[in-house]
Amino acid sequence: MHIQKAHLSFRDPLQPLQAVTHIIIHHTAEDGWDVYKTHEFHQNNRGWSGIGYNYFIEEDGTIYEGRGLHIGAHAKGYNTSSIGICISGNFDVYDPIPVQMISLHWLCKQFMYQFSLDSEQVLGHRELDGVTKTCPGTRFSMGKLRHILSNNEKGAV
Ligand SMILES: [Zn+2]
């Protein structure tokens, strides 16, 4: 498994993350949005430099680099110190596709190993203070994700 480059162009130069203390999970809350559609929406409708997420998982499980290890725009108060991973789909309505979860587990484990994080540092967007949205969706169990990730914490990837 590997991370694909999306070759996105950002309006402003990206700044490196200052630290990585958390991984934050999101969904697009839209059907069929890929990394390019999300990038275009964030750039043109939100007026941001480009896609707000650090990494993006497509419906077929392909992992794309968004902002990479640069400061994103995905979670208020956490953007300088977290990696935001967005999964394509609306998990208020249906479950994530198994291939997406396989990719998510792999990607989280890479970063947990690289930045010495444990599973408690992997949060859903909705778990952050002041967030009222359901992101990454009511059908997405953060407890189950953390349980899976805790089985080989900081272990070999
Ligand atoms: Zn979110």
PDB file of C-alpha atoms and ligand atoms in Angstrom:
ATOM      1  CA  MET A   1       0.000   0.000   0.000  1.00  0.00           C
ATOM      2  CA  HIS A   2       1.239   3.510  -0.673  1.00  0.00           C
ATOM      3  CA  ILE A   3       0.274   7.175  -0.803  1.00  0.00           C
ATOM      4  CA  GLN A   4      -0.429   8.645  -4.243  1.00  0.00           C
ATOM      5  CA  LYS A   5       0.468  12.198  -5.190  1.00  0.00           C
ATOM      6  CA  ALA A   6      -2.533  14.154  -6.425  1.00  0.00           C
ATOM      7  CA  HIS A   7      -0.398  16.997  -7.886  1.00  0.00           C
ATOM      8  CA  LEU A   8      -2.752  19.657  -6.553  1.00  0.00           C
ATOM      9  CA  SER A   9      -1.835  23.313  -6.840  1.00  0.00           C
ATOM     10  CA  PHE A  10      -2.302  25.445  -3.761  1.00  0.00           C
ATOM     11  CA  ARG A  11      -2.877  29.167  -3.863  1.00  0.00           C
ATOM     12  CA  ASP A  12      -0.383  29.960  -1.108  1.00  0.00           C
ATOM     13  CA  PRO A  13       2.836  28.207  -0.061  1.00  0.00           C
ATOM     14  CA  LEU A  14       2.167  25.432   2.468  1.00  0.00           C
ATOM     15  CA  GLN A  15       3.798  25.536   5.895  1.00  0.00           C
ATOM     16  CA  PRO A  16       5.077  22.402   7.622  1.00  0.00           C
ATOM     17  CA  LEU A  17       3.170  20.994  10.599  1.00  0.00           C
ATOM     18  CA  GLN A  18       4.621  22.250  13.886  1.00  0.00           C
ATOM     19  CA  ALA A  19       4.016  18.947  15.649  1.00  0.00           C
ATOM     20  CA  VAL A  20       1.893  15.860  15.261  1.00  0.00           C
ATOM     21  CA  THR A  21      -0.038  15.130  18.447  1.00  0.00           C
ATOM     22  CA  HIS A  22      -3.246  13.814  16.882  1.00  0.00           C
ATOM     23  CA  ILE A  23      -4.722  12.132  13.855  1.00  0.00           C
ATOM     24  CA  ILE A  24      -8.219  13.441  13.122  1.00  0.00           C
ATOM     25  CA  ILE A  25     -10.703  11.480  11.035  1.00  0.00           C
ATOM     26  CA  HIS A  26     -13.295  13.094   8.732  1.00  0.00           C
ATOM     27  CA  HIS A  27     -15.793  12.130   6.048  1.00  0.00           C
ATOM     28  CA  THR A  28     -16.716  14.256   3.041  1.00  0.00           C
ATOM     29  CA  ALA A  29     -20.434  14.023   3.980  1.00  0.00           C
ATOM     30  CA  GLU A  30     -21.017  14.007   0.214  1.00  0.00           C
ATOM     31  CA  ASP A  31     -21.476  11.158  -2.245  1.00  0.00           C
ATOM     32  CA  GLY A  32     -18.759  10.477  -4.776  1.00  0.00           C
ATOM     33  CA  TRP A  33     -16.477  13.419  -4.050  1.00  0.00           C
ATOM     34  CA  ASP A  34     -12.888  12.576  -4.941  1.00  0.00           C
ATOM     35  CA  VAL A  35      -9.739  14.415  -3.885  1.00  0.00           C
ATOM     36  CA  TYR A  36      -9.927  16.771  -6.885  1.00  0.00           C
ATOM     37  CA  LYS A  37     -13.576  17.736  -6.360  1.00  0.00           C
ATOM     38  CA  THR A  38     -12.887  18.347  -2.667  1.00  0.00           C
ATOM     39  CA  HIS A  39      -9.797  20.420  -3.504  1.00  0.00           C
ATOM     40  CA  GLU A  40     -11.766  22.511  -5.986  1.00  0.00           C
ATOM     41  CA  PHE A  41     -14.624  23.032  -3.507  1.00  0.00           C
ATOM     42  CA  HIS A  42     -12.301  24.132  -0.714  1.00  0.00           C
ATOM     43  CA  GLN A  43     -10.396  26.443  -3.056  1.00  0.00           C
ATOM     44  CA  ASN A  44     -13.322  28.024  -4.882  1.00  0.00           C
ATOM     45  CA  ASN A  45     -16.232  27.824  -2.449  1.00  0.00           C
ATOM     46  CA  ARG A  46     -14.431  28.060   0.865  1.00  0.00           C
ATOM     47  CA  GLY A  47     -11.734  30.406  -0.437  1.00  0.00           C
ATOM     48  CA  TRP A  48      -8.928  28.369   1.095  1.00  0.00           C
ATOM     49  CA  SER A  49      -5.494  27.723  -0.371  1.00  0.00           C
ATOM     50  CA  GLY A  50      -6.726  24.304  -1.477  1.00  0.00           C
ATOM     51  CA  ILE A  51      -7.978  21.050   0.021  1.00  0.00           C
ATOM     52  CA  GLY A  52      -8.063  21.340   3.804  1.00  0.00           C
ATOM     53  CA  TYR A  53      -7.237  17.703   4.565  1.00  0.00           C
ATOM     54  CA  ASN A  54      -3.754  16.253   4.865  1.00  0.00           C
ATOM     55  CA  TYR A  55      -4.725  12.916   3.297  1.00  0.00           C
ATOM     56  CA  PHE A  56      -7.771  11.645   1.436  1.00  0.00           C
ATOM     57  CA  ILE A  57      -9.141   8.130   0.937  1.00  0.00           C
ATOM     58  CA  GLU A  58     -11.180   7.500  -2.198  1.00  0.00           C
ATOM     59  CA  GLU A  59     -14.159   5.140  -2.535  1.00  0.00           C
ATOM     60  CA  ASP A  60     -11.858   2.496  -4.035  1.00  0.00           C
ATOM     61  CA  GLY A  61      -9.440   2.807  -1.107  1.00  0.00           C
ATOM     62  CA  THR A  62      -6.768   4.778  -2.985  1.00  0.00           C
ATOM     63  CA  ILE A  63      -4.883   7.066  -0.604  1.00  0.00           C
ATOM     64  CA  TYR A  64      -4.028  10.519  -1.916  1.00  0.00           C
ATOM     65  CA  GLU A  65      -1.812  13.155  -0.403  1.00  0.00           C
ATOM     66  CA  GLY A  66      -3.715  16.408   0.131  1.00  0.00           C
ATOM     67  CA  ARG A  67      -1.634  18.880   2.126  1.00  0.00           C
ATOM     68  CA  GLY A  68       0.670  16.092   3.256  1.00  0.00           C
ATOM     69  CA  LEU A  69       2.616  16.955   6.393  1.00  0.00           C
ATOM     70  CA  HIS A  70       1.772  20.654   6.056  1.00  0.00           C
ATOM     71  CA  ILE A  71      -0.665  22.723   8.067  1.00  0.00           C
ATOM     72  CA  GLY A  72      -4.182  21.912   6.937  1.00  0.00           C
ATOM     73  CA  ALA A  73      -7.623  23.435   7.375  1.00  0.00           C
ATOM     74  CA  HIS A  74      -9.823  20.724   8.833  1.00  0.00           C
ATOM     75  CA  ALA A  75     -10.174  21.055  12.615  1.00  0.00           C
ATOM     76  CA  LYS A  76     -10.269  24.351  14.479  1.00  0.00           C
ATOM     77  CA  GLY A  77      -7.450  24.556  17.039  1.00  0.00           C
ATOM     78  CA  TYR A  78      -5.726  21.422  15.750  1.00  0.00           C
ATOM     79  CA  ASN A  79      -4.536  22.347  12.284  1.00  0.00           C
ATOM     80  CA  THR A  80      -0.907  23.041  13.213  1.00  0.00           C
ATOM     81  CA  SER A  81      -0.503  19.837  15.234  1.00  0.00           C
ATOM     82  CA  SER A  82      -2.585  17.133  13.602  1.00  0.00           C
ATOM     83  CA  ILE A  83      -2.967  15.057  10.488  1.00  0.00           C
ATOM     84  CA  GLY A  84      -6.478  15.244   9.064  1.00  0.00           C
ATOM     85  CA  ILE A  85      -7.570  12.189   7.098  1.00  0.00           C
ATOM     86  CA  CYS A  86     -10.779  12.448   5.088  1.00  0.00           C
ATOM     87  CA  ILE A  87     -12.673   9.427   3.796  1.00  0.00           C
ATOM     88  CA  SER A  88     -14.948   9.915   0.804  1.00  0.00           C
ATOM     89  CA  GLY A  89     -18.604   9.222   1.596  1.00  0.00           C
ATOM     90  CA  ASN A  90     -21.458  10.157   3.887  1.00  0.00           C
ATOM     91  CA  PHE A  91     -21.276   7.886   6.908  1.00  0.00           C
ATOM     92  CA  ASP A  92     -24.373   9.372   8.457  1.00  0.00           C
ATOM     93  CA  VAL A  93     -26.221   7.426   5.752  1.00  0.00           C
ATOM     94  CA  TYR A  94     -24.153   4.318   4.971  1.00  0.00           C
ATOM     95  CA  ASP A  95     -21.111   2.475   6.274  1.00  0.00           C
ATOM     96  CA  PRO A  96     -17.559   3.068   5.045  1.00  0.00           C
ATOM     97  CA  ILE A  97     -16.523   0.602   2.340  1.00  0.00           C
ATOM     98  CA  PRO A  98     -14.218  -2.162   3.659  1.00  0.00           C
ATOM     99  CA  VAL A  99     -11.377  -1.212   1.265  1.00  0.00           C
ATOM    100  CA  GLN A 100     -11.511   2.328   2.655  1.00  0.00           C
ATOM    101  CA  MET A 101     -11.131   1.004   6.196  1.00  0.00           C
ATOM    102  CA  ILE A 102      -8.177  -1.197   5.195  1.00  0.00           C
ATOM    103  CA  SER A 103      -6.477   1.908   3.775  1.00  0.00           C
ATOM    104  CA  LEU A 104      -7.373   3.962   6.848  1.00  0.00           C
ATOM    105  CA  HIS A 105      -5.921   1.380   9.230  1.00  0.00           C
ATOM    106  CA  TRP A 106      -2.699   1.223   7.209  1.00  0.00           C
ATOM    107  CA  LEU A 107      -2.375   5.015   7.023  1.00  0.00           C
ATOM    108  CA  CYS A 108      -3.067   5.538  10.738  1.00  0.00           C
ATOM    109  CA  LYS A 109      -0.529   2.878  11.678  1.00  0.00           C
ATOM    110  CA  GLN A 110       2.117   4.545   9.495  1.00  0.00           C
ATOM    111  CA  PHE A 111       1.674   7.846  11.285  1.00  0.00           C
ATOM    112  CA  MET A 112       1.300   6.291  14.755  1.00  0.00           C
ATOM    113  CA  TYR A 113       4.666   4.631  14.191  1.00  0.00           C
ATOM    114  CA  GLN A 114       6.321   7.690  12.631  1.00  0.00           C
ATOM    115  CA  PHE A 115       5.170  10.122  15.326  1.00  0.00           C
ATOM    116  CA  SER A 116       4.961   7.736  18.327  1.00  0.00           C
ATOM    117  CA  LEU A 117       1.233   8.160  18.798  1.00  0.00           C
ATOM    118  CA  ASP A 118      -1.090   5.757  20.548  1.00  0.00           C
ATOM    119  CA  SER A 119      -4.647   4.950  19.556  1.00  0.00           C
ATOM    120  CA  GLU A 120      -6.078   7.448  22.062  1.00  0.00           C
ATOM    121  CA  GLN A 121      -4.531  10.198  19.940  1.00  0.00           C
ATOM    122  CA  VAL A 122      -6.689   9.207  16.978  1.00  0.00           C
ATOM    123  CA  LEU A 123      -9.882  11.254  17.220  1.00  0.00           C
ATOM    124  CA  GLY A 124     -13.008  11.763  15.196  1.00  0.00           C
ATOM    125  CA  HIS A 125     -13.724  15.360  14.235  1.00  0.00           C
ATOM    126  CA  ARG A 126     -16.924  15.231  16.340  1.00  0.00           C
ATOM    127  CA  GLU A 127     -14.905  14.382  19.456  1.00  0.00           C
ATOM    128  CA  LEU A 128     -13.136  17.753  19.504  1.00  0.00           C
ATOM    129  CA  ASP A 129     -14.342  20.497  21.842  1.00  0.00           C
ATOM    130  CA  GLY A 130     -16.980  22.721  20.360  1.00  0.00           C
ATOM    131  CA  VAL A 131     -17.749  20.544  17.338  1.00  0.00           C
ATOM    132  CA  THR A 132     -21.453  19.920  16.786  1.00  0.00           C
ATOM    133  CA  LYS A 133     -21.297  18.061  13.463  1.00  0.00           C
ATOM    134  CA  THR A 134     -21.361  14.244  13.396  1.00  0.00           C
ATOM    135  CA  CYS A 135     -18.155  13.946  11.318  1.00  0.00           C
ATOM    136  CA  PRO A 136     -16.941  11.295  10.384  1.00  0.00           C
ATOM    137  CA  GLY A 137     -20.570  10.156  10.464  1.00  0.00           C
ATOM    138  CA  THR A 138     -22.913   8.509  12.953  1.00  0.00           C
ATOM    139  CA  ARG A 139     -22.248   5.088  11.399  1.00  0.00           C
ATOM    140  CA  PHE A 140     -18.482   5.454  11.851  1.00  0.00           C
ATOM    141  CA  SER A 141     -17.357   4.025  15.197  1.00  0.00           C
ATOM    142  CA  MET A 142     -14.280   5.762  16.600  1.00  0.00           C
ATOM    143  CA  GLY A 143     -14.187   3.259  19.475  1.00  0.00           C
ATOM    144  CA  LYS A 144     -13.920   0.366  17.044  1.00  0.00           C
ATOM    145  CA  LEU A 145     -11.218   2.141  15.023  1.00  0.00           C
ATOM    146  CA  ARG A 146      -9.139   2.834  18.142  1.00  0.00           C
ATOM    147  CA  HIS A 147      -9.598  -0.750  19.284  1.00  0.00           C
ATOM    148  CA  ILE A 148      -8.244  -2.065  15.975  1.00  0.00           C
ATOM    149  CA  LEU A 149      -5.335   0.389  16.035  1.00  0.00           C
ATOM    150  CA  SER A 150      -4.472  -0.438  19.646  1.00  0.00           C
ATOM    151  CA  ASN A 151      -3.812  -4.068  18.748  1.00  0.00           C
ATOM    152  CA  ASN A 152      -0.390  -3.258  17.406  1.00  0.00           C
ATOM    153  CA  GLU A 153       0.368   0.178  18.764  1.00  0.00           C
ATOM    154  CA  LYS A 154       3.749   1.518  17.767  1.00  0.00           C
ATOM    155  CA  GLY A 155       4.434  -1.886  16.287  1.00  0.00           C
ATOM    156  CA  ALA A 156       5.945  -2.673  12.950  1.00  0.00           C
ATOM    157  CA  VAL A 157       3.895  -1.521  10.017  1.00  0.00           C
TER     158      VAL A 157
HETATM  159 ZN    ZN B   1     -14.764  16.746   9.712  1.00  0.00          ZN
END
